[in-house]
Structure formats: structure tokens, C-alpha cells
Amino acid sequence: MSGTQRARTVTIDCGKCLLRRHGSPAPELQSALAPVRQSRIGSRVVPPGTDICIEGEPSTEVFTLVDGWAFRYKLLHDGRRQILGFCLPGDFFGLGSEGEEGHDHSIESITGTVLCVFGKRQFRAAMHSDPALAGLVRRIVRHEESAAFEHLVDVGRRNAIEAVAHLLLELCSRLNGGRIPANCSCRFPVTQTHLADALGLTAAHVNRVLRRLRQDGLASVDKRSLIIHDAGRLAELCEFSRDYTARLPAI
Amino acid sequence: MSGTQRARTVTIDCGKCLLRRHGSPAPELQSALAPVRQSRIGSRVVPPGTDICIEGEPSTEVFTLVDGWAFRYKLLHDGRRQILGFCLPGDFFGLGSEGEEGHDHSIESITGTVLCVFGKRQFRAAMHSDPALAGLVRRIVRHEESAAFEHLVDVGRRNAIEAVAHLLLELCSRLNGGRIPANCSCRFPVTQTHLADALGLTAAHVNRVLRRLRQDGLASVDKRSLIIHDAGRLAELCEFSRDYTARLPAI
DNA sequence: CGCTAGGTTGATCCTATTCAACCCGGGTGG
DNA sequence: CCACCCGGGTTGAATAGGATCAACCTAGCG
């Protein structure tokens, strides 16, 4: 599904990084800032629908998503796709397992995205020399695992309405740094097909579920935007707990 | 589901640790051995069906599973259970997210198990002072995430036969250090209910699927043992790739 | 001996799939 | 300017995969 346009790599001043407006300059990371920046290659602008990482292929780079949406996924031979999770600004990925050959999953951009690109070798060296950085990365990976576990409950033990509700709340919460504002409305470039592939459903059925949520006045997704009308009832419906959606310091 | 017996904590010589027979004394960990052992509290023997970690509850300990089987899980209010993964000897758990209050999931023993118990605070200190140990833990968590992703495909995009086949192969491979021996037969204390809760199915349906696998000469589970009769056809059926089942050095 | 956990099987039901048709809006090229 | 296409969404009808529920069986255990 690679786009036709080419990705461009440019250099942007770290001081102007969009992520800093999130007010998370990772205080305990001051010591590591220098080596991390030294491992930095530059920024990259990626068109929508482009594979940023490809399962099985090795890579010499790791990324922070600065702007835009992407998702992690795996494919089966016959084309079935499982979306493993969505990547939002501030997310870090591409590190893989040390000593492993290739990525264990692919990552594709949904919107046009801006990436901050680091050299993997240099980044690993920075982690090795700075325990705080190493600790943050470990925390990030642990956080991803926690989200994967929650996702597993969605797919395995929640029915379609609960699962969709839960995923919508998760995304809304993550977009807002771990809270769900009253009457939240956010940009939402995720298609019904994406939701289906994330939750082990079909797009047709996701459509029916969304209509249901809309009719019940709980949430509505259209025109590429998501509105949570009644976060309370929605959270009750699917037993949502926002603990796992807290924002971690960006790298 | 706590057993009636009490867990006992005893002291056992590290030199006699069962895990060392796996021939994985973690060469790069030599530097960390001293602080890790210093953070060690002792061994603990746990009866079957006991919660080792409980979701939401904080804990001051982390564990290496020395002997026996356990599983990670989450419960919904109405009793629905999602098993997140199985723990085998050598697995490490309980570290949780730094700065987080409680565990994000529970862990219950299946068989009687032997745990190696470490003080969480001291273990964290050891990680902080030894980059190799920190790196290993990061690798372990990354490895768990990779397994969770594979699990997500099982539940979301594989049908019941494929999912069961895939899980059986995964467990067989992990039990054998990342390979599947020809005509493999292993001890298998996992019940059909466990398989069902791991794969988002019902026990009744798992039963039918297992019968099917048995009739087709692919694999059989009974009498608490698993036999893989035709690993090749089984792997083909479910697109199993054993990459993610490699054994990491034990802590 | 009776209890319990685990397994087995059948009948029935229902959730979600499948497949098809159709709509809409935004590009794109003639 | 219009025709066409294409991605995404919407809807209906038929179907299937798996759930549900209940009965029953077996082995191990107190």
C-alpha cells in the first residue's frame, strides 16, 4: 500500500519540535538529551498510506512520531490484516528486539506524518550509556505491552459494541494526554476498515455498531472526526479505565 | 481462585538453580550477577490455582518462574476472562510500569510452581547501575510484546482451528527453547478452558477443535500432555513462524 | 462415598460474516 | 465541463461459525 510520493528527509531544529508543546520535556532525561540528539538523523515527512516499517525487514533507524497518525499491523498470507495498535504523536517505534534480524510487525501511515529519525546504532549506544534513557525506553515498551493486553481483551472477550466503544475511548484519551474532556471532539482519520481490522470484525459490522452508538447518543464518527457524546455511559458500557492511556515523556 | 494452601518462602542456593540446566547463564550478565543476587529474597513454592500477582494491587517483589506453569490474565466485571499469555520456566514478571500503582494484569499458577523472588526496589537499582541488565529486561519486555502481537493475530484474525493450532505450536516451541522437535510430546497442564480463555472461544468449541486436530492426525491433547504429530502441516495450517518463541537468557 | 474439576456431546440460537448492491465526494483525465 | 474511477461508507439478505445451555461422563480426591 505504499503511496506514490517519496518520503523526504529534512533537518528541523529540535527546539521547535512540535512535541515540546505537549509540555513533556522529560525532566529526568536532561542527562540523555545530548547523546539522543547526537543520534538524531533528521525529520522525515511521509505521505498517507506509506509503510514506515515492514515486517521482516531490518532497519538502521528508529522513530518518534512527531505529527500524524499511523498503525502497527501484521498480515496473513491470504490478506487478512490484524491492526496491533495505533500510533499517535509522541509515540516511539522501530527499535525491535536487540539481536533480532527484522521487524516483527509493519507500521503504515494513515495521514501524512512527520517523523523524527534516529540512528539505531547510536540510539542504542545512548541507551547503554544513560540509565535514565534506557529506563524510559523500557517504560515505553512496557506501556505498549500494557496497551496490547487491553487490546487483547477487546478482541477476545468484548463483543463488537463494547470493543468499538473501548477503542474509541482509548484513542480519545490518548489524544488528550490521558483524560477524556467533556463532550470531546477530535480529528479522527481512522476508517471503519481500520477499526474492523483492529478489532477482528468486518467493516460492514463496524458500520452497524457505529450507527448504534450514534443512535444511542454515545459517540459519533463521521467526516473524519470523532465525538464522544456521553463518556460516562460509554465507559460503563465497556468497562474502560484510562490508566493505561497516560502519556509518557516523548523522546 | 486462590488455593487453600499457603505459599512458602525458602532459601535455595543459586548455584543449584534449575534454570541453569537450560544452559543460559546469560554471558553478558556476568557484571550484573552480583547486584541481581543481592536483590534476591529467596525462593517461593506456590500451589496450583494461586494468584501470584493481582491486577491493581501494588507489589514490592518481582519474580523469575523457576518451575511450573502460570498464566497472565484480565477479568471483566461479569466474569469473562481473557488470558494474555502463558508463563513457562525462565519467564520473568511482576516488574510493572515504573511509577505505576498496581499491576496491569493478574498472574495465576496452573501447576504448583517455584518462583525466584527479588526485591523490586533493589532490582530496579541493579538495572539502573548495570546497562547490560537493563538491556536484558528491555529485551524481555519487547519479547513479551512481540508474543502479545502474535496472540492478537490469533484472536482477531485466525479462525478457531488456526488459533488453537498456533497456540499449541507456540507453547511446544517455547517449551523446547524455540524449536519444535519431530514428534514432540510434552507435559501440558493447560485445560481446554484455559485455551478457550486465551483465544476468545468457549471451552465447548475448543473441545470440538481439538477433536478435529486429533482426527486429522495433527496434534492431540489429553491426559495433561500435548503431542504434535505433524508439525509441518500444523504450521502450514496456521502460518506459524517460530521466530518469536526463542528463549532469552534467564535472570 | 460423594464432590468437584475437567472433558464430551448434542440441540438450538445468535452474533457477526459474506456478498452484493448502491451512494457519495473528491480526484483525474479527456 | 463532464465522465469516470476509487476509496469509503451504508444497507439488506442469506449464511456460518461459534456461543449457549444442558446433560452426562470420568478420574481424582477428601
Coordinates of C-alpha atoms in Angstrom, one line a residue, chain B residues 16-123:
Chain B
K16 CA 21.7 -25.3 42.1
C17 CA 19.1 -23.3 40.2
L18 CA 17.0 -25.4 37.9
L19 CA 17.2 -22.8 35.2
R20 CA 20.9 -23.1 34.8
R21 CA 20.4 -26.5 33.2
H22 CA 18.8 -24.7 30.3
G23 CA 22.4 -23.6 29.6
S24 CA 21.6 -20.0 29.5
P25 CA 23.7 -18.3 32.2
A26 CA 23.4 -15.0 30.3
P27 CA 27.0 -14.4 29.5
E28 CA 26.7 -10.6 29.1
L29 CA 25.1 -10.6 32.5
Q30 CA 28.2 -11.6 34.5
S31 CA 28.7 -8.0 35.5
A32 CA 25.1 -7.8 36.9
L33 CA 25.1 -11.2 38.7
A34 CA 26.2 -9.7 42.0
P35 CA 23.7 -7.0 42.3
V36 CA 20.9 -9.2 41.0
R37 CA 21.7 -11.8 43.6
Q38 CA 21.9 -9.2 46.2
S39 CA 18.3 -8.1 45.3
R40 CA 17.2 -11.7 45.7
I41 CA 14.9 -12.5 48.5
G42 CA 14.6 -16.3 48.1
S43 CA 12.5 -19.0 46.5
R44 CA 8.8 -19.5 46.9
V45 CA 6.8 -22.6 46.3
V46 CA 3.2 -21.8 45.2
P47 CA 0.3 -24.3 45.0
P48 CA -1.8 -24.7 41.8
G49 CA -4.5 -22.1 41.1
T50 CA -2.9 -19.3 43.2
D51 CA -2.8 -15.7 42.2
I52 CA 0.9 -14.7 42.1
C53 CA 0.1 -11.1 41.1
I54 CA -3.3 -9.4 41.3
E55 CA -4.4 -6.7 38.9
G56 CA -4.5 -3.3 40.6
E57 CA -2.5 -4.4 43.6
P58 CA 0.9 -3.0 44.1
S59 CA 3.8 -5.3 45.0
T60 CA 7.3 -5.0 46.2
E61 CA 8.6 -8.1 44.5
V62 CA 9.5 -9.4 41.0
F63 CA 9.8 -13.0 40.0
T64 CA 11.5 -15.5 37.8
L65 CA 9.5 -18.6 37.2
V66 CA 11.8 -21.4 38.1
D67 CA 9.5 -24.4 37.7
G68 CA 5.8 -24.9 36.7
W69 CA 3.2 -23.2 34.6
A70 CA 1.3 -20.0 35.1
F71 CA -0.7 -17.5 33.0
R72 CA -1.4 -13.8 32.8
Y73 CA -5.0 -12.7 32.6
K74 CA -7.6 -10.0 33.0
L75 CA -11.1 -10.2 34.2
L76 CA -14.2 -8.3 33.2
H77 CA -16.8 -7.5 35.9
D78 CA -19.2 -10.2 34.7
G79 CA -16.5 -12.9 35.0
R80 CA -15.4 -13.0 31.4
R81 CA -11.7 -13.8 31.4
Q82 CA -9.0 -13.1 28.8
I83 CA -5.8 -15.0 29.2
L84 CA -3.0 -12.8 28.0
G85 CA -0.3 -15.4 27.8
F86 CA 1.3 -18.4 29.5
C87 CA 4.4 -18.3 31.7
L88 CA 7.0 -21.0 31.4
P89 CA 10.1 -21.7 33.4
G90 CA 12.6 -18.9 32.8
D91 CA 10.0 -16.3 32.4
F92 CA 10.3 -13.1 34.4
F93 CA 7.4 -11.0 35.6
G94 CA 6.0 -8.6 38.1
L95 CA 8.1 -5.5 37.2
G96 CA 5.1 -3.5 36.0
S97 CA 5.4 0.1 34.9
E98 CA 7.7 2.4 36.9
G99 CA 5.7 5.0 38.7
E100 CA 2.6 2.9 38.3
E101 CA 0.5 2.0 41.3
G102 CA -0.6 -1.6 40.7
H103 CA -0.2 -4.4 38.3
D104 CA -2.0 -4.1 35.0
H105 CA -2.9 -7.7 35.0
S106 CA -3.1 -10.8 37.2
I107 CA -1.0 -13.9 37.1
E108 CA -2.2 -17.3 38.4
S109 CA -0.3 -20.5 38.7
I110 CA -1.6 -23.5 36.8
T111 CA 0.6 -26.2 38.4
G112 CA 2.5 -26.0 41.6
T113 CA 5.3 -23.5 40.8
V114 CA 8.6 -22.5 42.2
L115 CA 9.5 -18.8 42.0
C116 CA 12.7 -17.0 42.5
V117 CA 11.7 -13.8 44.3
F118 CA 13.6 -10.4 44.1
G119 CA 13.0 -7.1 45.8
K120 CA 11.6 -4.7 43.3
R121 CA 13.4 -1.7 44.7
Q122 CA 16.7 -3.4 44.8
F123 CA 16.2 -5.0 41.4

